[in-house]
N, C-alpha and C. Protein backbone atom coordinates (compact mmCIF):
# COMPACT_ATOMS: atom_id res chain seq x y z
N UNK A 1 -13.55 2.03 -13.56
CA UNK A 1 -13.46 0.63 -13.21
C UNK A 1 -12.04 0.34 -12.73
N UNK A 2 -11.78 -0.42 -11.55
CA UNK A 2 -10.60 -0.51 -11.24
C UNK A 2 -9.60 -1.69 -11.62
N UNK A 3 -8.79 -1.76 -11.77
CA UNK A 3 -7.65 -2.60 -12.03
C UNK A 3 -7.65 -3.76 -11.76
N UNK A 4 -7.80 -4.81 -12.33
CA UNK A 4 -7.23 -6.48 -11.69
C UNK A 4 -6.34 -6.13 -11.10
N UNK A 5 -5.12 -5.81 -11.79
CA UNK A 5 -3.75 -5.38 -11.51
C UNK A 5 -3.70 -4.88 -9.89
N UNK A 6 -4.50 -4.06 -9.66
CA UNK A 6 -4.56 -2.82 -8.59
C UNK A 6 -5.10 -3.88 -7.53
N UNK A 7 -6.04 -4.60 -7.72
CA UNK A 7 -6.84 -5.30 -6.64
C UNK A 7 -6.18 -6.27 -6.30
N UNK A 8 -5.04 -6.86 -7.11
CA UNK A 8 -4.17 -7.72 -6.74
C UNK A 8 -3.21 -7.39 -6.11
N UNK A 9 -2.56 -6.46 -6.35
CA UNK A 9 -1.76 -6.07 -5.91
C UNK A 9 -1.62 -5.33 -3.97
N UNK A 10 -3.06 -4.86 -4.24
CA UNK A 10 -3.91 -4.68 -2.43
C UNK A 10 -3.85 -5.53 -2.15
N UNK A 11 -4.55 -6.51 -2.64
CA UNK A 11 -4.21 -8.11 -2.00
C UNK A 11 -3.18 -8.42 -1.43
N UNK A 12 -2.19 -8.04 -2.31
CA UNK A 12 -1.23 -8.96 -1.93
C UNK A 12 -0.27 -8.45 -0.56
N UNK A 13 -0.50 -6.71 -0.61
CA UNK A 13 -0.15 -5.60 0.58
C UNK A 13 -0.56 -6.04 1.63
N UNK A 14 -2.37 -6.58 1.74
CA UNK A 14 -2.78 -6.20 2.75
C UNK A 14 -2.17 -7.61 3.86
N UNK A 15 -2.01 -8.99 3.12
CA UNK A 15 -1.32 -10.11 3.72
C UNK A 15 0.31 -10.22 3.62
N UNK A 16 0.88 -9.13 3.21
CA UNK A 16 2.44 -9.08 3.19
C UNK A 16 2.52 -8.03 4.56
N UNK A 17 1.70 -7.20 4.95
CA UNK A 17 2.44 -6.02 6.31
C UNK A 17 2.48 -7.27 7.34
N UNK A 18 2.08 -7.83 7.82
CA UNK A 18 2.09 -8.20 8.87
C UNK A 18 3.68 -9.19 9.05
N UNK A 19 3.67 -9.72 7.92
CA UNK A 19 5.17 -10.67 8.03
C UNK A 19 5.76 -9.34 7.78
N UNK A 20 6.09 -8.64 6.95
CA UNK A 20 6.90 -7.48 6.67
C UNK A 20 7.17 -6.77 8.19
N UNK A 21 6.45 -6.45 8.85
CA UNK A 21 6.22 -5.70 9.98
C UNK A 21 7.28 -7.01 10.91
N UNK A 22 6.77 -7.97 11.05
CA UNK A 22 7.87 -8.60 11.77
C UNK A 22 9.04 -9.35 11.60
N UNK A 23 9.39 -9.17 10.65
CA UNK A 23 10.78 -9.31 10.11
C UNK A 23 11.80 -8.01 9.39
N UNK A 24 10.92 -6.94 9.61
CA UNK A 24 12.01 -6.00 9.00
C UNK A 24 11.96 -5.05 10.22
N UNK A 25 13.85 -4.38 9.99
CA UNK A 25 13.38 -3.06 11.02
C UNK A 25 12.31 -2.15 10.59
N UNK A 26 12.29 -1.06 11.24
CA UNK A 26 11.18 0.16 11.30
C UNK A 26 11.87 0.77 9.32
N UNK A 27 12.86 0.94 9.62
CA UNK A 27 13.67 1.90 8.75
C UNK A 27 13.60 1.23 7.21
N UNK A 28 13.94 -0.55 7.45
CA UNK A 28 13.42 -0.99 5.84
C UNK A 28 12.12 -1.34 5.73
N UNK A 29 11.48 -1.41 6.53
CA UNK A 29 9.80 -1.50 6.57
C UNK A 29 9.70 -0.41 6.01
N UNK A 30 9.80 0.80 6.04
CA UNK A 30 8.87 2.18 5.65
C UNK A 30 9.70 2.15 4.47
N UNK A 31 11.01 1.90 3.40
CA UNK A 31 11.39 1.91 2.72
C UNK A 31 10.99 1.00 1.61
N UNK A 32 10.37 -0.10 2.30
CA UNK A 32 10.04 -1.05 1.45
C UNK A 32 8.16 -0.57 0.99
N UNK A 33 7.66 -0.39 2.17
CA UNK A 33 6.28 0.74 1.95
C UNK A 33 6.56 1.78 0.96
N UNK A 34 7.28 2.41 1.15
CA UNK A 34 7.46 3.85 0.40
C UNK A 34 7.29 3.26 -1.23
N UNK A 35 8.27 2.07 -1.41
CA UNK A 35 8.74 1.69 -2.72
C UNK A 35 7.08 1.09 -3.11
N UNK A 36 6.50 0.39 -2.40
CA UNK A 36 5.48 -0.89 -2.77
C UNK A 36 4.40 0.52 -3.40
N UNK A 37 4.31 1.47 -2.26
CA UNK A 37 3.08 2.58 -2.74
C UNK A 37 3.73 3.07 -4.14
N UNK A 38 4.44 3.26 -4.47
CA UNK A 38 4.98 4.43 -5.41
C UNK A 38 4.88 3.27 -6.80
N UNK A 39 4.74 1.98 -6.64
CA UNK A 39 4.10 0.99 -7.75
C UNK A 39 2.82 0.98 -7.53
N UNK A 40 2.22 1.22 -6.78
CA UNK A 40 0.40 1.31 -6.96
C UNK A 40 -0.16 2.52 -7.09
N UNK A 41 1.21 3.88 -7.00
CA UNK A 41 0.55 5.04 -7.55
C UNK A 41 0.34 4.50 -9.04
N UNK A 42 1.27 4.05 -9.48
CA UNK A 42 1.18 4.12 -11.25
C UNK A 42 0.43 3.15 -11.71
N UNK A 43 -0.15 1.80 -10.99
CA UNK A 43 -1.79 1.25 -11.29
C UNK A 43 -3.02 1.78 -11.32
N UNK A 44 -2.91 3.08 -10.09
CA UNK A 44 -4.14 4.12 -10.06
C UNK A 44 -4.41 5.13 -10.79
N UNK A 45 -4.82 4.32 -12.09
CA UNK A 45 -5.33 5.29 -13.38
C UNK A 45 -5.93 6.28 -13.20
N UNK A 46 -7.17 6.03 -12.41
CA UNK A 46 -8.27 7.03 -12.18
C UNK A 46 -8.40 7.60 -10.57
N UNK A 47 -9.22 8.42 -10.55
CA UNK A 47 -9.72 9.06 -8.73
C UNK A 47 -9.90 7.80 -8.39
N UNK A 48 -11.23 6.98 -8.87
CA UNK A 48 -11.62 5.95 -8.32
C UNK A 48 -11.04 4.95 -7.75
N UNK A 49 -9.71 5.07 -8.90
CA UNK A 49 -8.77 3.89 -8.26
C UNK A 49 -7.75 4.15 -7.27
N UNK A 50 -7.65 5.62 -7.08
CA UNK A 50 -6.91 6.18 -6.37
C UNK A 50 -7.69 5.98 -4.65
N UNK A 51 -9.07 6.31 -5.03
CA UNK A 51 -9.66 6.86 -3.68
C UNK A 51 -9.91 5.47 -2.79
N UNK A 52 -9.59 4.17 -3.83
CA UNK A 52 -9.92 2.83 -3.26
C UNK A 52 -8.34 2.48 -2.84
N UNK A 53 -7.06 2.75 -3.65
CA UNK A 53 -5.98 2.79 -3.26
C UNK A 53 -5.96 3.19 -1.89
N UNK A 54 -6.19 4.31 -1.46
CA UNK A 54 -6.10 5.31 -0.38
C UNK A 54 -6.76 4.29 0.86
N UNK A 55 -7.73 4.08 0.66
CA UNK A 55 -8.72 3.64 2.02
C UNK A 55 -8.27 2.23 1.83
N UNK A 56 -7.77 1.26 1.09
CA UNK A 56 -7.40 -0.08 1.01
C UNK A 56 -5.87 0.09 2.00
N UNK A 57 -5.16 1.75 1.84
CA UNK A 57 -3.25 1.03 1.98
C UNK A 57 -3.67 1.62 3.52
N UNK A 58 -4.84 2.64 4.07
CA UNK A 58 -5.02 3.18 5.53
C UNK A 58 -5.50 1.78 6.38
N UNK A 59 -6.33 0.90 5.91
CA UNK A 59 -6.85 -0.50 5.92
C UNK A 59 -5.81 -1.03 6.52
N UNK A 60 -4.84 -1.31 5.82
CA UNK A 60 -3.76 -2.49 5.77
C UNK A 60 -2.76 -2.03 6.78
N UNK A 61 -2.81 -0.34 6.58
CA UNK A 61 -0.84 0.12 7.17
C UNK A 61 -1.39 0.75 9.02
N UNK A 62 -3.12 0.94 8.72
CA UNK A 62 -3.61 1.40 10.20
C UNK A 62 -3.69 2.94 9.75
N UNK A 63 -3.96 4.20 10.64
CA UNK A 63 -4.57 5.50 10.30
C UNK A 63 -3.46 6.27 10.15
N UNK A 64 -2.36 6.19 10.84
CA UNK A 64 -0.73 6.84 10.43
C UNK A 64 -0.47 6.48 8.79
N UNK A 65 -0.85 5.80 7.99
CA UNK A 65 0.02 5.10 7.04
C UNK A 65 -0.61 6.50 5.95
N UNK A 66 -1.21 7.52 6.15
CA UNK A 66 -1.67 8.19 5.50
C UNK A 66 -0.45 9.26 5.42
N UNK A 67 -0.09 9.58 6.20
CA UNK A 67 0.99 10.65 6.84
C UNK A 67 2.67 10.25 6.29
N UNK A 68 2.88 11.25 5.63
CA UNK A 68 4.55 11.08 5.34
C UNK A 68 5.41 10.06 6.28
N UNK A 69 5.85 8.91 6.12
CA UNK A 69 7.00 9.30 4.67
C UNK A 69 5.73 8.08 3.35
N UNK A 70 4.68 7.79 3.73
CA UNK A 70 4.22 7.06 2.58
C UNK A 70 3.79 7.79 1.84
């Protein structure tokens, strides 16, 4: 079962890239990504919440966001 925590927190990703994206450079955009994922690794208790993590942050960041440096 997945997380309030976790689903909120997608939430709150998937309506923050777009202002994020146009107000930050490239360089603190992916820094600020890097940081935001590495707090929703540690909400993703389980696969399940992982595998909904995964396809929710490809959702939000587009089909690159899978690929290093996230």
């Amino acid at each position: 079962m997945r997380s309030a925590r976790l689903d909120l927190e997608l939430c709150a990703l998937e309506a923050a890239i777009p202002f994020l994206r146009a107000s930050l450079d490239d360089s603190c955009f992916e820094s600020e990504i890097r940081a935001y994922r590495q707090g929703l690794n540690v909400l993703a208790a389980d696969a399940a919440d992982r595998s909904e993590l995964d396809r929710r942050w490809v959702r939000a960041l587009g089909p690159a966001a899978g690929d290093p440096p996230y």
